[in-house]
Amino acid sequence: MKQKAQSIFEKAKESLSSAKDLKILYDRKVLYLGKKGELSLLMKNLKNIPLEERPQWGQFFNKLRSDLEEIYLKKQEELSHKELSERIKKEKLDLSLSGPRLLNGSLHPISLIINHIMELFKPLGYSVQTGPFVESDWYNFEALNIPPFHPSRDLQDTFYINDDHVLRTHTSPVQIRVLEKESLPIAVLAPGSVFRCDSDISHSPMFHQVEGLFVDTKVSFADLKGTLSFFLKQLFSPETKIRFRPSYFPFTEPSAEYDISCPFCKEKGCSICKRSGWIEIGGCGLVHPKVFEFTKHDKNKWQGFAFGLGVERIAIILYGVPDIRLFFENDMRFLKQFKSL
């Protein structure tokens, strides 16, 4: 049996050493060292050898197997390098080909609108302030003169974190924070995300607002009208008409809603303006004296105005987007259309 094992070893050694490629090498390894290989089958005869001689025979066969494994690994490395060298010689890199095209990113349309609004107010001396998304009841309601029985406090309108904190329903809390910490007079804009329990073709649970606040010793509704008229004519067109309608907001008195003449139908009436010829933009008014009291300012000395607008509404008008939900679906086919205003 020893002579036969030695003969198989020599034959296997020659066979492995003469293999021309990796596939042939592997097939020959299986032929001799596999479970049904010649050497493996011969080793099964060890069960017929006396028990006391088996260790010696085991060492003999293990040595043959180990030597063949080493021959196989060396030949495998040799053939791998050879195949790699041949592939490198055959493959060529054409440096004249242009590289892959890199797609240029762009700002989200909502960010474009917010940035544009900031730029339009910059010549008027407005700075930008931000605040947290999670607000206390004090900043979101109480300090803005919103009483406990006001509808905006209802669970179906507001996302409550707990009894004392909510996801802010408007950017007006920034108004309170600025009045508390800044010295007067001030002129600030507060852009950012706000949250309300509402979702349909024209409403989203999260949307964006920009609020403006101006405070000085002599401020009238005429100043408010002049500021908004300047802004809206710059934003849309010099031909844009602006109108103010009496309204009610707890934190302003008097209060108004302001509209622009429909840029699509020129006041003739269309589906966009609901046949009225006008499109609502936002709310505004003179700062309520109680807001000055809550922020510990002399209401007899200071006066101010505040206004707010929905960014998505502006984007819908400027871009002609039919559904507010498109702004939040992250569809690249939609978003890549917006490069700049």
Coordinates of C-alpha atoms in Angstrom, one line a residue:
M1 CA 0.0 0.0 0.0
K2 CA 2.9 2.3 0.7
Q3 CA 4.3 1.8 -2.8
K4 CA 0.9 2.5 -4.3
A5 CA 0.5 5.6 -2.2
Q6 CA 3.9 6.8 -3.3
S7 CA 3.0 6.2 -7.0
I8 CA -0.2 8.2 -6.6
F9 CA 1.8 11.0 -5.0
E10 CA 4.3 11.2 -7.9
K11 CA 1.5 11.1 -10.5
A12 CA -0.4 13.8 -8.6
K13 CA 2.7 15.9 -8.2
E14 CA 3.4 15.7 -12.0
S15 CA -0.3 16.4 -12.8
L16 CA -0.6 19.5 -10.6
S17 CA 2.7 20.9 -11.7
S18 CA 1.9 20.6 -15.4
A19 CA -1.6 22.3 -15.2
K20 CA -2.0 25.1 -17.8
D21 CA -4.8 27.1 -16.1
L22 CA -6.7 27.4 -12.8
K23 CA -9.6 25.3 -13.9
I24 CA -7.5 22.4 -14.9
L25 CA -5.5 22.8 -11.7
Y26 CA -8.6 22.6 -9.5
D27 CA -10.0 19.6 -11.4
R28 CA -6.7 17.7 -10.9
K29 CA -6.7 18.6 -7.2
V30 CA -10.2 17.1 -6.9
L31 CA -9.1 14.0 -8.8
Y32 CA -6.4 13.2 -6.3
L33 CA -7.3 15.0 -3.0
G34 CA -11.1 15.2 -3.2
K35 CA -13.4 13.1 -1.1
K36 CA -13.5 10.5 -3.9
G37 CA -9.9 11.2 -5.1
E38 CA -7.3 8.4 -5.5
L39 CA -5.4 9.3 -2.4
S40 CA -8.5 9.7 -0.3
L41 CA -9.9 6.3 -1.4
L42 CA -6.6 4.7 -0.6
M43 CA -6.6 6.2 2.9
K44 CA -9.9 4.4 3.6
N45 CA -7.9 1.2 3.8
L46 CA -6.3 2.3 7.0
K47 CA -9.2 0.6 8.8
N48 CA -7.8 -2.7 7.8
I49 CA -4.4 -2.0 9.3
P50 CA -3.7 -3.2 12.9
L51 CA -4.5 -0.6 15.5
E52 CA -1.0 -0.1 16.7
E53 CA 0.3 0.6 13.2
R54 CA -2.3 3.2 12.3
P55 CA -0.6 6.3 13.8
Q56 CA 2.5 5.6 11.7
W57 CA 0.4 5.2 8.5
G58 CA -1.6 8.2 9.4
Q59 CA 1.5 10.4 9.6
F60 CA 2.7 9.0 6.2
F61 CA -0.5 9.8 4.4
N62 CA -0.9 13.2 6.1
K63 CA 2.6 14.0 4.9
L64 CA 1.8 13.1 1.3
R65 CA -1.4 15.1 1.4
S66 CA 0.3 18.1 3.0
D67 CA 3.0 18.1 0.3
L68 CA 0.4 17.9 -2.5
E69 CA -1.6 20.8 -0.9
E70 CA 1.6 22.9 -0.9
I71 CA 2.3 22.1 -4.5
Y72 CA -1.3 23.0 -5.4
L73 CA -1.1 26.4 -3.6
K74 CA 2.2 27.3 -5.3
K75 CA 0.9 26.4 -8.7
Q76 CA -2.4 28.3 -8.0
E77 CA -0.4 31.5 -7.2
E78 CA 1.8 31.1 -10.2
L79 CA -1.2 30.6 -12.6
S80 CA -3.1 33.5 -10.9
H81 CA -0.3 35.9 -11.6
K82 CA 0.1 34.6 -15.1
E83 CA -3.6 35.1 -15.9
L84 CA -3.6 38.6 -14.4
S85 CA -0.5 39.6 -16.5
E86 CA -2.2 38.3 -19.6
R87 CA -5.4 40.2 -18.9
I88 CA -3.5 43.4 -18.3
K89 CA -1.7 43.0 -21.6
K90 CA -5.0 42.5 -23.4
E91 CA -7.0 45.2 -21.6
K92 CA -6.3 48.9 -22.5
L93 CA -7.5 52.1 -20.9
D94 CA -8.7 54.6 -23.4
L95 CA -7.7 57.9 -21.7
S96 CA -9.4 59.9 -24.5
L97 CA -12.8 58.9 -23.3
S98 CA -14.6 61.5 -21.3
G99 CA -15.3 60.8 -17.6
P100 CA -18.7 60.1 -16.1
R101 CA -21.0 63.1 -16.0
L102 CA -21.5 64.5 -12.6
L103 CA -25.0 65.9 -11.9
N104 CA -25.0 69.3 -10.3
G105 CA -27.3 69.6 -7.4
S106 CA -29.5 72.6 -6.7
L107 CA -31.4 74.1 -3.8
H108 CA -34.9 72.8 -3.0
P109 CA -37.6 75.1 -4.5
I110 CA -38.8 76.0 -1.0
S111 CA -35.2 77.1 0.0
L112 CA -35.0 79.1 -3.2
I113 CA -38.1 81.0 -2.3
I114 CA -37.0 81.7 1.3
N115 CA -33.6 82.9 0.1
H116 CA -35.2 85.2 -2.4
I117 CA -37.5 86.7 0.2
M118 CA -34.5 87.3 2.5
E119 CA -32.8 89.1 -0.4
L120 CA -35.8 91.3 -1.1
F121 CA -36.0 92.5 2.6
K122 CA -32.3 93.0 3.0
P123 CA -32.3 96.6 1.5
L124 CA -35.0 97.5 4.1
G125 CA -32.6 96.6 7.0
Y126 CA -34.2 93.3 8.1
S127 CA -32.1 90.7 9.9
V128 CA -32.9 87.0 10.1
Q129 CA -33.8 85.1 13.3
T130 CA -34.7 81.5 13.9
G131 CA -36.2 79.5 16.8
P132 CA -36.8 75.9 17.9
F133 CA -39.4 73.6 16.3
V134 CA -40.6 72.5 19.7
E135 CA -42.1 75.4 21.6
S136 CA -43.5 75.9 25.1
D137 CA -47.2 76.9 25.5
W138 CA -45.9 80.3 26.6
Y139 CA -44.1 81.1 23.4
N140 CA -46.5 79.5 21.0
F141 CA -49.7 80.7 22.5
E142 CA -49.7 82.7 25.8
A143 CA -47.2 85.4 25.0
L144 CA -48.9 85.9 21.6
N145 CA -52.2 86.7 23.4
I146 CA -53.8 83.5 22.2
P147 CA -56.3 82.5 25.0
P148 CA -56.9 79.0 26.2
F149 CA -60.2 78.7 24.4
H150 CA -58.8 79.7 21.0
P151 CA -59.5 77.0 18.3
S152 CA -55.8 76.8 17.3
R153 CA -55.1 75.1 20.6
D154 CA -57.4 72.2 19.7
L155 CA -55.9 68.7 19.5
Q156 CA -57.2 68.4 15.9
D157 CA -55.2 71.5 14.9
T158 CA -51.9 71.2 16.9
F159 CA -49.3 68.5 17.4
Y160 CA -48.9 68.3 21.2
I161 CA -45.6 66.9 22.6
N162 CA -47.1 67.1 26.1
D163 CA -49.4 69.4 28.1
D164 CA -46.8 72.2 28.0
H165 CA -45.0 71.8 24.7
V166 CA -46.1 71.7 21.0
L167 CA -44.6 71.5 17.6
R168 CA -44.8 75.2 16.7
T169 CA -47.8 76.1 14.7
H170 CA -46.3 79.3 13.3
T171 CA -43.0 81.2 13.3
S172 CA -44.6 83.9 15.5
P173 CA -42.9 82.5 18.7
V174 CA -39.6 83.9 17.2
Q175 CA -41.3 87.3 17.5
I176 CA -41.6 86.8 21.3
R177 CA -38.0 85.5 21.7
V178 CA -36.6 88.5 19.7
L179 CA -38.6 91.0 21.8
E180 CA -37.4 89.4 25.0
K181 CA -33.7 89.4 24.2
E182 CA -33.1 92.2 21.6
S183 CA -32.9 95.9 22.2
L184 CA -35.5 98.0 20.3
P185 CA -36.0 99.2 17.6
I186 CA -35.8 96.0 15.5
A187 CA -36.6 94.7 12.1
V188 CA -36.4 90.9 11.7
L189 CA -37.6 88.1 9.5
A190 CA -38.3 84.6 10.9
P191 CA -38.3 81.9 8.3
G192 CA -38.8 78.2 9.1
S193 CA -40.8 75.0 9.3
V194 CA -44.2 74.9 11.1
F195 CA -46.5 72.1 11.9
R196 CA -50.3 71.7 11.9
C197 CA -52.7 68.7 11.7
D198 CA -53.8 69.2 8.1
S199 CA -53.1 67.3 4.9
D200 CA -54.6 67.6 1.4
I201 CA -53.8 69.0 -2.0
S202 CA -53.2 72.5 -0.6
H203 CA -52.1 71.7 3.0
S204 CA -49.3 69.7 4.5
P205 CA -48.7 68.7 8.2
M206 CA -45.3 70.4 7.8
F207 CA -44.9 73.6 5.8
H208 CA -42.9 76.8 5.8
Q209 CA -43.6 80.4 6.9
V210 CA -41.8 83.7 6.9
E211 CA -42.8 86.2 9.5
G212 CA -41.7 89.8 9.6
L213 CA -41.6 92.0 12.7
F214 CA -40.8 95.8 12.8
V215 CA -40.8 97.8 16.0
D216 CA -40.0 101.4 16.5
T217 CA -41.4 104.4 18.4
K218 CA -43.7 105.7 15.6
V219 CA -45.1 102.9 13.4
S220 CA -48.5 103.0 11.7
F221 CA -50.5 100.8 9.4
A222 CA -49.4 102.9 6.5
D223 CA -45.8 101.7 7.2
L224 CA -47.0 98.1 7.1
K225 CA -48.9 98.7 3.8
G226 CA -45.9 100.4 2.2
T227 CA -43.5 97.6 3.3
L228 CA -45.7 94.8 2.0
S229 CA -46.5 96.7 -1.2
F230 CA -42.8 97.1 -1.9
F231 CA -42.1 93.5 -1.2
L232 CA -44.9 92.0 -3.2
K233 CA -44.3 94.2 -6.3
Q234 CA -40.6 93.1 -6.1
L235 CA -41.6 89.4 -5.7
F236 CA -44.2 89.2 -8.4
S237 CA -44.2 92.3 -10.8
P238 CA -44.5 96.1 -10.6
E239 CA -48.1 95.8 -12.0
T240 CA -49.2 93.6 -9.1
K241 CA -52.1 95.1 -7.1
I242 CA -52.4 94.6 -3.4
R243 CA -55.5 94.8 -1.2
F244 CA -56.0 94.5 2.6
R245 CA -59.1 93.0 4.2
P246 CA -60.0 93.4 7.8
S247 CA -59.4 90.2 9.8
Y248 CA -58.6 89.0 13.4
F249 CA -55.4 87.7 14.9
P250 CA -54.9 87.6 18.7
F251 CA -51.4 89.1 18.5
T252 CA -52.2 92.1 16.2
E253 CA -54.7 94.9 16.4
P254 CA -55.9 96.0 14.0
S255 CA -55.4 92.9 11.8
A256 CA -55.8 92.3 8.1
E257 CA -55.3 89.7 5.4
Y258 CA -53.5 90.8 2.3
D259 CA -54.1 89.6 -1.3
I260 CA -52.5 90.2 -4.7
S261 CA -54.2 90.5 -8.0
C262 CA -54.1 87.1 -9.7
P263 CA -51.1 87.0 -12.0
F264 CA -52.6 84.3 -14.1
C265 CA -55.9 85.9 -15.2
K266 CA -55.2 89.6 -14.4
E267 CA -58.3 89.9 -12.2
K268 CA -60.6 88.3 -14.7
G269 CA -61.2 85.2 -12.7
C270 CA -59.8 81.7 -13.1
S271 CA -59.5 78.4 -11.3
I272 CA -56.3 79.5 -9.5
C273 CA -58.0 82.5 -7.8
K274 CA -61.3 80.7 -7.5
R275 CA -62.9 83.2 -10.0
S276 CA -62.3 86.1 -7.6
G277 CA -59.4 87.7 -9.4
W278 CA -57.4 87.8 -6.1
I279 CA -55.1 85.4 -4.3
E280 CA -54.6 85.5 -0.5
I281 CA -50.9 85.7 0.5
G282 CA -50.9 86.0 4.3
G283 CA -52.0 87.9 7.4
C284 CA -50.7 91.1 9.0
G285 CA -51.4 93.8 11.6
L286 CA -50.0 96.1 14.2
V287 CA -48.4 94.4 17.2
H288 CA -51.0 94.0 20.0
P289 CA -50.2 96.1 23.1
K290 CA -50.5 92.9 25.2
V291 CA -47.6 91.4 23.3
F292 CA -45.4 94.3 24.4
E293 CA -46.7 93.8 28.0
F294 CA -45.8 90.1 27.9
T295 CA -42.3 90.9 26.7
K296 CA -41.9 93.7 29.3
H297 CA -41.8 96.7 26.9
D298 CA -43.5 100.0 27.3
K299 CA -46.6 99.7 25.1
N300 CA -47.0 103.5 25.2
K301 CA -43.6 104.0 23.8
W302 CA -43.2 101.2 21.3
Q303 CA -45.3 100.4 18.3
G304 CA -44.8 97.8 15.6
F305 CA -46.2 95.7 12.8
A306 CA -46.0 92.0 12.0
F307 CA -46.8 90.0 8.9
G308 CA -46.6 86.4 7.9
L309 CA -46.9 84.4 4.6
G310 CA -46.8 80.8 3.6
V311 CA -43.7 79.9 1.5
E312 CA -45.4 77.0 -0.3
R313 CA -48.2 79.3 -1.4
I314 CA -45.7 81.7 -2.9
A315 CA -43.9 78.8 -4.6
I316 CA -47.2 77.5 -6.1
I317 CA -47.9 80.9 -7.6
L318 CA -44.4 81.5 -8.9
Y319 CA -43.8 78.0 -10.3
G320 CA -47.4 77.0 -11.1
V321 CA -47.2 73.8 -9.0
P322 CA -50.7 72.2 -8.8
D323 CA -50.2 70.2 -5.6
I324 CA -48.3 71.2 -2.4
R325 CA -47.4 67.5 -1.7
L326 CA -45.0 67.6 -4.7
F327 CA -42.6 69.7 -2.6
F328 CA -42.1 66.9 -0.1
E329 CA -42.1 63.7 -2.2
N330 CA -38.4 64.1 -3.2
D331 CA -39.1 63.1 -6.8
M332 CA -35.9 64.1 -8.7
R333 CA -37.9 64.6 -11.9
F334 CA -39.8 67.3 -10.2
L335 CA -37.0 68.9 -8.1
K336 CA -34.4 69.1 -10.9
Q337 CA -36.6 71.6 -12.8
F338 CA -35.8 74.3 -10.2
K339 CA -32.4 76.0 -10.5
S340 CA -33.1 79.6 -9.5
L341 CA -35.7 82.2 -9.6

